[in-house]
Amino acid sequence: MRDDASRARLEEMGFALYLPRSRRAAASGGRMHASAGPAHRRARVALIARDAGASPHALLAGVARALAFAHVEATIAPDVARAGDAGGLVVFGAPLAREIEAALPAERRKIEWVGAAEPADVAGSVAAKRALWSDLKRLARALSNPGG
């Protein structure tokens, strides 16, 4: 069994620790474990792609699943106007990224965002996939540590 400092360190690194109910109360000294309580407010990201076909939709669903592992909620939005109060954007395609950047209101310009390749390019290129996943990690870190 890990001590409290080890559990806290693993949770800070993003690892969710699951303990059986009988051990959870004992491990926390009779009080509820922090991860067993209600979920804290998760960061939200809007995924925006121009083409709504089956292949881009599968890619967006995969990106949403990957962000969920980083405790970031992702929604697929057709444009920036429907992104709502998202703390970040993932935009697929350079032309669409330029359009969205121009359309963002001044107060939303400081939003965290990633400009990725077109969905077909990401699906067919190892380098584009690697760049996308690298940018998603950076985005997840930035959203989890808004102050620094």
PDB file of C-alpha atoms in Angstrom:
ATOM      1  CA  MET A   1       0.000   0.000   0.000  1.00  0.00           C
ATOM      2  CA  ARG A   2       1.341   3.416  -0.910  1.00  0.00           C
ATOM      3  CA  ASP A   3       1.723   6.105   1.704  1.00  0.00           C
ATOM      4  CA  ASP A   4      -0.202   9.371   1.509  1.00  0.00           C
ATOM      5  CA  ALA A   5       2.724  11.337   0.045  1.00  0.00           C
ATOM      6  CA  SER A   6       3.193   8.799  -2.773  1.00  0.00           C
ATOM      7  CA  ARG A   7      -0.526   8.831  -3.588  1.00  0.00           C
ATOM      8  CA  ALA A   8      -0.584  12.635  -3.627  1.00  0.00           C
ATOM      9  CA  ARG A   9       2.472  12.757  -5.905  1.00  0.00           C
ATOM     10  CA  LEU A  10       0.912  10.271  -8.357  1.00  0.00           C
ATOM     11  CA  GLU A  11      -2.361  12.227  -8.392  1.00  0.00           C
ATOM     12  CA  GLU A  12      -0.457  15.476  -9.137  1.00  0.00           C
ATOM     13  CA  MET A  13       1.161  13.725 -12.107  1.00  0.00           C
ATOM     14  CA  GLY A  14      -2.301  12.844 -13.415  1.00  0.00           C
ATOM     15  CA  PHE A  15      -2.608   9.214 -12.335  1.00  0.00           C
ATOM     16  CA  ALA A  16      -6.031   8.302 -11.004  1.00  0.00           C
ATOM     17  CA  LEU A  17      -5.697   5.866  -8.130  1.00  0.00           C
ATOM     18  CA  TYR A  18      -8.508   3.463  -7.497  1.00  0.00           C
ATOM     19  CA  LEU A  19      -8.747   1.688  -4.177  1.00  0.00           C
ATOM     20  CA  PRO A  20     -11.313  -0.910  -3.108  1.00  0.00           C
ATOM     21  CA  ARG A  21     -13.998   0.634  -0.907  1.00  0.00           C
ATOM     22  CA  SER A  22     -12.802  -1.220   2.164  1.00  0.00           C
ATOM     23  CA  ARG A  23      -9.274   0.169   1.747  1.00  0.00           C
ATOM     24  CA  ARG A  24     -10.378   3.664   0.701  1.00  0.00           C
ATOM     25  CA  ALA A  25     -11.720   4.544   4.138  1.00  0.00           C
ATOM     26  CA  ALA A  26      -8.667   3.064   5.864  1.00  0.00           C
ATOM     27  CA  ALA A  27      -6.202   4.791   3.543  1.00  0.00           C
ATOM     28  CA  SER A  28      -7.723   8.198   4.109  1.00  0.00           C
ATOM     29  CA  GLY A  29      -8.106   7.841   7.868  1.00  0.00           C
ATOM     30  CA  GLY A  30     -11.876   7.332   7.767  1.00  0.00           C
ATOM     31  CA  ARG A  31     -12.668  10.258   5.479  1.00  0.00           C
ATOM     32  CA  MET A  32     -13.493  10.055   1.794  1.00  0.00           C
ATOM     33  CA  HIS A  33     -10.583   9.931  -0.629  1.00  0.00           C
ATOM     34  CA  ALA A  34     -10.158  13.120  -2.706  1.00  0.00           C
ATOM     35  CA  SER A  35     -10.674  11.344  -6.048  1.00  0.00           C
ATOM     36  CA  ALA A  36     -13.839   9.657  -4.776  1.00  0.00           C
ATOM     37  CA  GLY A  37     -15.680  12.960  -4.328  1.00  0.00           C
ATOM     38  CA  PRO A  38     -17.448  14.908  -7.031  1.00  0.00           C
ATOM     39  CA  ALA A  39     -15.343  15.606 -10.073  1.00  0.00           C
ATOM     40  CA  HIS A  40     -13.642  18.993 -10.142  1.00  0.00           C
ATOM     41  CA  ARG A  41     -14.451  21.365 -12.953  1.00  0.00           C
ATOM     42  CA  ARG A  42     -12.795  19.961 -16.040  1.00  0.00           C
ATOM     43  CA  ALA A  43     -11.179  22.073 -18.705  1.00  0.00           C
ATOM     44  CA  ARG A  44     -13.161  22.242 -21.954  1.00  0.00           C
ATOM     45  CA  VAL A  45     -11.806  22.183 -25.486  1.00  0.00           C
ATOM     46  CA  ALA A  46     -13.732  22.629 -28.745  1.00  0.00           C
ATOM     47  CA  LEU A  47     -12.645  20.536 -31.735  1.00  0.00           C
ATOM     48  CA  ILE A  48     -13.330  22.269 -35.049  1.00  0.00           C
ATOM     49  CA  ALA A  49     -12.930  20.773 -38.528  1.00  0.00           C
ATOM     50  CA  ARG A  50     -14.428  21.916 -41.804  1.00  0.00           C
ATOM     51  CA  ASP A  51     -15.251  18.496 -43.276  1.00  0.00           C
ATOM     52  CA  ALA A  52     -17.930  16.575 -41.358  1.00  0.00           C
ATOM     53  CA  GLY A  53     -17.422  13.253 -43.152  1.00  0.00           C
ATOM     54  CA  ALA A  54     -16.949   9.865 -41.500  1.00  0.00           C
ATOM     55  CA  SER A  55     -13.126   9.897 -41.483  1.00  0.00           C
ATOM     56  CA  PRO A  56     -12.737  13.352 -39.858  1.00  0.00           C
ATOM     57  CA  HIS A  57     -15.486  12.475 -37.378  1.00  0.00           C
ATOM     58  CA  ALA A  58     -13.565   9.333 -36.348  1.00  0.00           C
ATOM     59  CA  LEU A  59     -10.400  11.409 -35.907  1.00  0.00           C
ATOM     60  CA  LEU A  60     -12.239  13.993 -33.805  1.00  0.00           C
ATOM     61  CA  ALA A  61     -13.731  11.220 -31.664  1.00  0.00           C
ATOM     62  CA  GLY A  62     -10.224   9.802 -31.135  1.00  0.00           C
ATOM     63  CA  VAL A  63      -8.879  13.214 -30.166  1.00  0.00           C
ATOM     64  CA  ALA A  64     -11.775  13.643 -27.721  1.00  0.00           C
ATOM     65  CA  ARG A  65     -10.963  10.254 -26.133  1.00  0.00           C
ATOM     66  CA  ALA A  66      -7.278  11.164 -25.861  1.00  0.00           C
ATOM     67  CA  LEU A  67      -8.120  14.468 -24.170  1.00  0.00           C
ATOM     68  CA  ALA A  68     -10.476  12.656 -21.778  1.00  0.00           C
ATOM     69  CA  PHE A  69      -7.471  10.702 -20.462  1.00  0.00           C
ATOM     70  CA  ALA A  70      -5.890  14.064 -19.637  1.00  0.00           C
ATOM     71  CA  HIS A  71      -9.078  15.125 -17.811  1.00  0.00           C
ATOM     72  CA  VAL A  72     -10.035  17.582 -20.548  1.00  0.00           C
ATOM     73  CA  GLU A  73     -13.597  17.567 -21.847  1.00  0.00           C
ATOM     74  CA  ALA A  74     -13.769  17.903 -25.632  1.00  0.00           C
ATOM     75  CA  THR A  75     -16.783  18.857 -27.722  1.00  0.00           C
ATOM     76  CA  ILE A  76     -17.046  18.890 -31.488  1.00  0.00           C
ATOM     77  CA  ALA A  77     -18.166  22.316 -32.677  1.00  0.00           C
ATOM     78  CA  PRO A  78     -18.896  23.305 -36.271  1.00  0.00           C
ATOM     79  CA  ASP A  79     -17.416  26.788 -35.774  1.00  0.00           C
ATOM     80  CA  VAL A  80     -15.986  29.075 -33.122  1.00  0.00           C
ATOM     81  CA  ALA A  81     -19.362  30.716 -32.477  1.00  0.00           C
ATOM     82  CA  ARG A  82     -20.661  27.403 -31.115  1.00  0.00           C
ATOM     83  CA  ALA A  83     -17.550  26.662 -29.048  1.00  0.00           C
ATOM     84  CA  GLY A  84     -19.180  28.296 -26.022  1.00  0.00           C
ATOM     85  CA  ASP A  85     -16.992  28.899 -22.995  1.00  0.00           C
ATOM     86  CA  ALA A  86     -14.304  26.434 -24.059  1.00  0.00           C
ATOM     87  CA  GLY A  87     -10.888  27.131 -22.595  1.00  0.00           C
ATOM     88  CA  GLY A  88      -9.145  25.822 -25.677  1.00  0.00           C
ATOM     89  CA  LEU A  89      -9.558  25.103 -29.357  1.00  0.00           C
ATOM     90  CA  VAL A  90      -8.184  22.417 -31.657  1.00  0.00           C
ATOM     91  CA  VAL A  91      -8.617  23.567 -35.254  1.00  0.00           C
ATOM     92  CA  PHE A  92      -7.950  21.215 -38.175  1.00  0.00           C
ATOM     93  CA  GLY A  93      -6.634  22.881 -41.321  1.00  0.00           C
ATOM     94  CA  ALA A  94      -4.536  26.006 -41.794  1.00  0.00           C
ATOM     95  CA  PRO A  95      -7.184  27.962 -43.781  1.00  0.00           C
ATOM     96  CA  LEU A  96      -9.817  27.272 -41.123  1.00  0.00           C
ATOM     97  CA  ALA A  97      -7.349  28.250 -38.374  1.00  0.00           C
ATOM     98  CA  ARG A  98      -6.731  31.621 -40.069  1.00  0.00           C
ATOM     99  CA  GLU A  99     -10.494  32.209 -40.408  1.00  0.00           C
ATOM    100  CA  ILE A 100     -11.101  31.378 -36.764  1.00  0.00           C
ATOM    101  CA  GLU A 101      -8.238  33.550 -35.576  1.00  0.00           C
ATOM    102  CA  ALA A 102      -9.672  36.475 -37.511  1.00  0.00           C
ATOM    103  CA  ALA A 103     -13.184  35.803 -36.186  1.00  0.00           C
ATOM    104  CA  LEU A 104     -12.225  35.506 -32.507  1.00  0.00           C
ATOM    105  CA  PRO A 105     -13.383  38.442 -30.400  1.00  0.00           C
ATOM    106  CA  ALA A 106     -10.592  40.437 -28.764  1.00  0.00           C
ATOM    107  CA  GLU A 107     -11.387  39.134 -25.267  1.00  0.00           C
ATOM    108  CA  ARG A 108     -11.060  35.518 -26.501  1.00  0.00           C
ATOM    109  CA  ARG A 109      -7.708  35.988 -28.304  1.00  0.00           C
ATOM    110  CA  LYS A 110      -5.773  34.703 -25.290  1.00  0.00           C
ATOM    111  CA  ILE A 111      -7.493  31.326 -25.496  1.00  0.00           C
ATOM    112  CA  GLU A 112      -5.222  28.262 -25.673  1.00  0.00           C
ATOM    113  CA  TRP A 113      -5.446  26.671 -29.077  1.00  0.00           C
ATOM    114  CA  VAL A 114      -3.805  24.239 -31.459  1.00  0.00           C
ATOM    115  CA  GLY A 115      -3.737  24.483 -35.228  1.00  0.00           C
ATOM    116  CA  ALA A 116      -3.464  20.972 -36.686  1.00  0.00           C
ATOM    117  CA  ALA A 117      -3.216  19.654 -40.228  1.00  0.00           C
ATOM    118  CA  GLU A 118      -6.308  18.714 -42.233  1.00  0.00           C
ATOM    119  CA  PRO A 119      -7.950  15.504 -40.906  1.00  0.00           C
ATOM    120  CA  ALA A 120      -7.029  13.560 -44.065  1.00  0.00           C
ATOM    121  CA  ASP A 121      -3.398  14.663 -43.682  1.00  0.00           C
ATOM    122  CA  VAL A 122      -3.333  13.616 -40.032  1.00  0.00           C
ATOM    123  CA  ALA A 123      -4.787  10.222 -40.924  1.00  0.00           C
ATOM    124  CA  GLY A 124      -2.183   9.630 -43.627  1.00  0.00           C
ATOM    125  CA  SER A 125       0.988  11.077 -42.126  1.00  0.00           C
ATOM    126  CA  VAL A 126       2.976   9.841 -39.154  1.00  0.00           C
ATOM    127  CA  ALA A 127       4.653  13.243 -38.781  1.00  0.00           C
ATOM    128  CA  ALA A 128       1.264  15.018 -38.713  1.00  0.00           C
ATOM    129  CA  LYS A 129      -0.025  12.571 -36.085  1.00  0.00           C
ATOM    130  CA  ARG A 130       3.081  13.066 -33.972  1.00  0.00           C
ATOM    131  CA  ALA A 131       2.740  16.849 -34.220  1.00  0.00           C
ATOM    132  CA  LEU A 132      -0.955  16.675 -33.280  1.00  0.00           C
ATOM    133  CA  TRP A 133      -0.369  14.491 -30.202  1.00  0.00           C
ATOM    134  CA  SER A 134       2.514  16.701 -29.122  1.00  0.00           C
ATOM    135  CA  ASP A 135       0.334  19.798 -29.422  1.00  0.00           C
ATOM    136  CA  LEU A 136      -2.502  18.074 -27.543  1.00  0.00           C
ATOM    137  CA  LYS A 137      -0.148  17.272 -24.648  1.00  0.00           C
ATOM    138  CA  ARG A 138       0.971  20.907 -24.545  1.00  0.00           C
ATOM    139  CA  LEU A 139      -2.655  22.073 -24.629  1.00  0.00           C
ATOM    140  CA  ALA A 140      -3.704  19.695 -21.836  1.00  0.00           C
ATOM    141  CA  ARG A 141      -0.802  20.873 -19.672  1.00  0.00           C
ATOM    142  CA  ALA A 142      -1.621  24.528 -20.313  1.00  0.00           C
ATOM    143  CA  LEU A 143      -5.273  24.004 -19.412  1.00  0.00           C
ATOM    144  CA  SER A 144      -4.466  22.047 -16.253  1.00  0.00           C
ATOM    145  CA  ASN A 145      -2.003  24.743 -15.088  1.00  0.00           C
ATOM    146  CA  PRO A 146      -3.666  28.024 -16.107  1.00  0.00           C
ATOM    147  CA  GLY A 147      -1.390  30.125 -13.894  1.00  0.00           C
ATOM    148  CA  GLY A 148       1.896  28.793 -15.100  1.00  0.00           C
TER     149      GLY A 148
END
